[in-house]
mmCIF file with all atom_site columns, C-alpha atoms in Angstrom:
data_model
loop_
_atom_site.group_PDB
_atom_site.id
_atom_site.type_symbol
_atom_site.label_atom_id
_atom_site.label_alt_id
_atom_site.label_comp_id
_atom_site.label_asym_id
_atom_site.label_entity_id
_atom_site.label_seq_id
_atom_site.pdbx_PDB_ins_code
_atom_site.Cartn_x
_atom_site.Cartn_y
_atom_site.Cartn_z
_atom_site.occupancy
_atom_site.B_iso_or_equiv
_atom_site.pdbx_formal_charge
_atom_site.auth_seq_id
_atom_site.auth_comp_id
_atom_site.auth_asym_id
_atom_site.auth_atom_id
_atom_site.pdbx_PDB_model_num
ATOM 1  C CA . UNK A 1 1  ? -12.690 76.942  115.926 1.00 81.00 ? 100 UNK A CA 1
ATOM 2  C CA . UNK A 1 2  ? -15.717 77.770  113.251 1.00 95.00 ? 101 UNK A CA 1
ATOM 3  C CA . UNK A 1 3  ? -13.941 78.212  109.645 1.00 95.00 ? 102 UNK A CA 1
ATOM 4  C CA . UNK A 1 4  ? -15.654 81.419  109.112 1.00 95.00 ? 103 UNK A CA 1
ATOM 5  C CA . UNK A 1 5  ? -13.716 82.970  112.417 1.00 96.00 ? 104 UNK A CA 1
ATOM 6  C CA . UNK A 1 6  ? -10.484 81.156  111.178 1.00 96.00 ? 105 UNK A CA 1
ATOM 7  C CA . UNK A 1 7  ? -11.276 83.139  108.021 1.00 97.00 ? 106 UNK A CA 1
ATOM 8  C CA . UNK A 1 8  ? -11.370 86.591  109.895 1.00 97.00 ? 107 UNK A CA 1
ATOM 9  C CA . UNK A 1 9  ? -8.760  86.081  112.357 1.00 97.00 ? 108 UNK A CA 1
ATOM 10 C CA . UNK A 1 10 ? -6.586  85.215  109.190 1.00 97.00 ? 109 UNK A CA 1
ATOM 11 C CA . UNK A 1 11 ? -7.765  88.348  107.493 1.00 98.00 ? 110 UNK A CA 1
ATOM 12 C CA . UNK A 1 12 ? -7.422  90.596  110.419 1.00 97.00 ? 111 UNK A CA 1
ATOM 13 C CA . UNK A 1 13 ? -3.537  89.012  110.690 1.00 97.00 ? 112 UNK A CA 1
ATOM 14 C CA . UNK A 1 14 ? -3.038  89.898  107.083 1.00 98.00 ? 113 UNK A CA 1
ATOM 15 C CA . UNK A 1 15 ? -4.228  93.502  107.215 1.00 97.00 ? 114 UNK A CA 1
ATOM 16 C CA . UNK A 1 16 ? -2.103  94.247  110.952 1.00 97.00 ? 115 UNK A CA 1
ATOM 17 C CA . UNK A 1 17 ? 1.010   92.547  109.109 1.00 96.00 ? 116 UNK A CA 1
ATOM 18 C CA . UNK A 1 18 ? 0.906   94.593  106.325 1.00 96.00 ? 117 UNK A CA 1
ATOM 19 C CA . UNK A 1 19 ? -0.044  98.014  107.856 1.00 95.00 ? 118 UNK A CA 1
ATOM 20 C CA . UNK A 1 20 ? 3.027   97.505  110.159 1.00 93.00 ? 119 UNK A CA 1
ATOM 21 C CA . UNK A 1 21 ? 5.338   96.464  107.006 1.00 93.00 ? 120 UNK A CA 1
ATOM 22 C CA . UNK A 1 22 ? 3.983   99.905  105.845 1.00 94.00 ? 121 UNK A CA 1
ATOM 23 C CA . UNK A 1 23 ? 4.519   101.983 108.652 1.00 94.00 ? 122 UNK A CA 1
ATOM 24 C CA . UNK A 1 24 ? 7.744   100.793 110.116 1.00 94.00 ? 123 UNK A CA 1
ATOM 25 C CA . UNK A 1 25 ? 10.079  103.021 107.909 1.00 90.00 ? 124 UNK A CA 1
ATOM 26 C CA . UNK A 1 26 ? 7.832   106.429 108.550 1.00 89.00 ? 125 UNK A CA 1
ATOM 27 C CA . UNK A 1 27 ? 7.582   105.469 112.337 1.00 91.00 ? 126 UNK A CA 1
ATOM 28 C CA . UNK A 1 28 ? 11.225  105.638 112.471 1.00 90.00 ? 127 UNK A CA 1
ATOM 29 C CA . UNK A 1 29 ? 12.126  108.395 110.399 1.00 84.00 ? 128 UNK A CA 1
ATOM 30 C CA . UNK A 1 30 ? 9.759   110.340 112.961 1.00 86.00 ? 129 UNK A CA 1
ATOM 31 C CA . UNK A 1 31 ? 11.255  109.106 116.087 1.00 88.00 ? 130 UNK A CA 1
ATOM 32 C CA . UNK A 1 32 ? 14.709  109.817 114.459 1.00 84.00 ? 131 UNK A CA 1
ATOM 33 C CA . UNK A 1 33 ? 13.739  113.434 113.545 1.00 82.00 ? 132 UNK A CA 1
ATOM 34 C CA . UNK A 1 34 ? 11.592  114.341 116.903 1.00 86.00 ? 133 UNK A CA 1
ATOM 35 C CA . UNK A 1 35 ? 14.373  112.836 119.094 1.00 86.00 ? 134 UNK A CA 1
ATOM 36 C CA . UNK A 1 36 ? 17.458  114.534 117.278 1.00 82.00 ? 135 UNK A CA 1
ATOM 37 C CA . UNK A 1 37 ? 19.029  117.340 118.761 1.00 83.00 ? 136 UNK A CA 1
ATOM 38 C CA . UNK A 1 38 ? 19.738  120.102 117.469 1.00 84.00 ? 137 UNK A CA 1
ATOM 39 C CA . UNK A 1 39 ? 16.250  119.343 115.008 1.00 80.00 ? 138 UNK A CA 1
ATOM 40 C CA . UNK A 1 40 ? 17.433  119.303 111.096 1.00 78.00 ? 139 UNK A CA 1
ATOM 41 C CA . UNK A 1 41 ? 15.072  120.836 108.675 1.00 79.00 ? 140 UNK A CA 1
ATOM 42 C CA . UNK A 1 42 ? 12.309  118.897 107.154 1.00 77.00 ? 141 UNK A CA 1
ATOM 43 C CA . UNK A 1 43 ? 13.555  119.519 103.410 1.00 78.00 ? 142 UNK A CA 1
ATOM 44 C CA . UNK A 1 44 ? 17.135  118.394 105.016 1.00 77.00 ? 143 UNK A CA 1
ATOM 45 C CA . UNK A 1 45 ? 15.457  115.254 105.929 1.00 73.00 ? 144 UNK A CA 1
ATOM 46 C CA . UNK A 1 46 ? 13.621  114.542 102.736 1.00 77.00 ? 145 UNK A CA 1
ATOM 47 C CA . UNK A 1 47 ? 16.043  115.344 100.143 1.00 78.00 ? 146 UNK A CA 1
ATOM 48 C CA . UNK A 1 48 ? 19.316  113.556 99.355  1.00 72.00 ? 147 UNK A CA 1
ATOM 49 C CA . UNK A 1 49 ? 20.773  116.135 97.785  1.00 71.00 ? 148 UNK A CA 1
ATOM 50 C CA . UNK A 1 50 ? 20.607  118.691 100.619 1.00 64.00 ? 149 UNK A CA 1
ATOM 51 C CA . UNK A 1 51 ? 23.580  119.186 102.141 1.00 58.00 ? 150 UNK A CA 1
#
């Protein structure tokens, strides 16, 4: 393998790991909040103090 496409493929496997490091939480927090039943308030959600 050339170095430059070592280079990219590294890159490329830098910027997917940290896009999914950023994304995990939010993804779940979605799936939690579309899947719950019955489907608490968005401000509920957010806030910590909402009780």
């Amino acid at each position: 393998m050339q170095e430059k496409t070592r280079e990219r493929l590294n890159s490329v496997m830098e910027l997917t790991r940290k896009s999914l490091h950023i994304a995990f939480i939010p993804l779940i927090i979605y799936l939690g909040y579309t899947n719950s039943v019955p489907r608490p308030s968005l401000f509920r959600l957010i806030s910590p103090l909402a009780g």
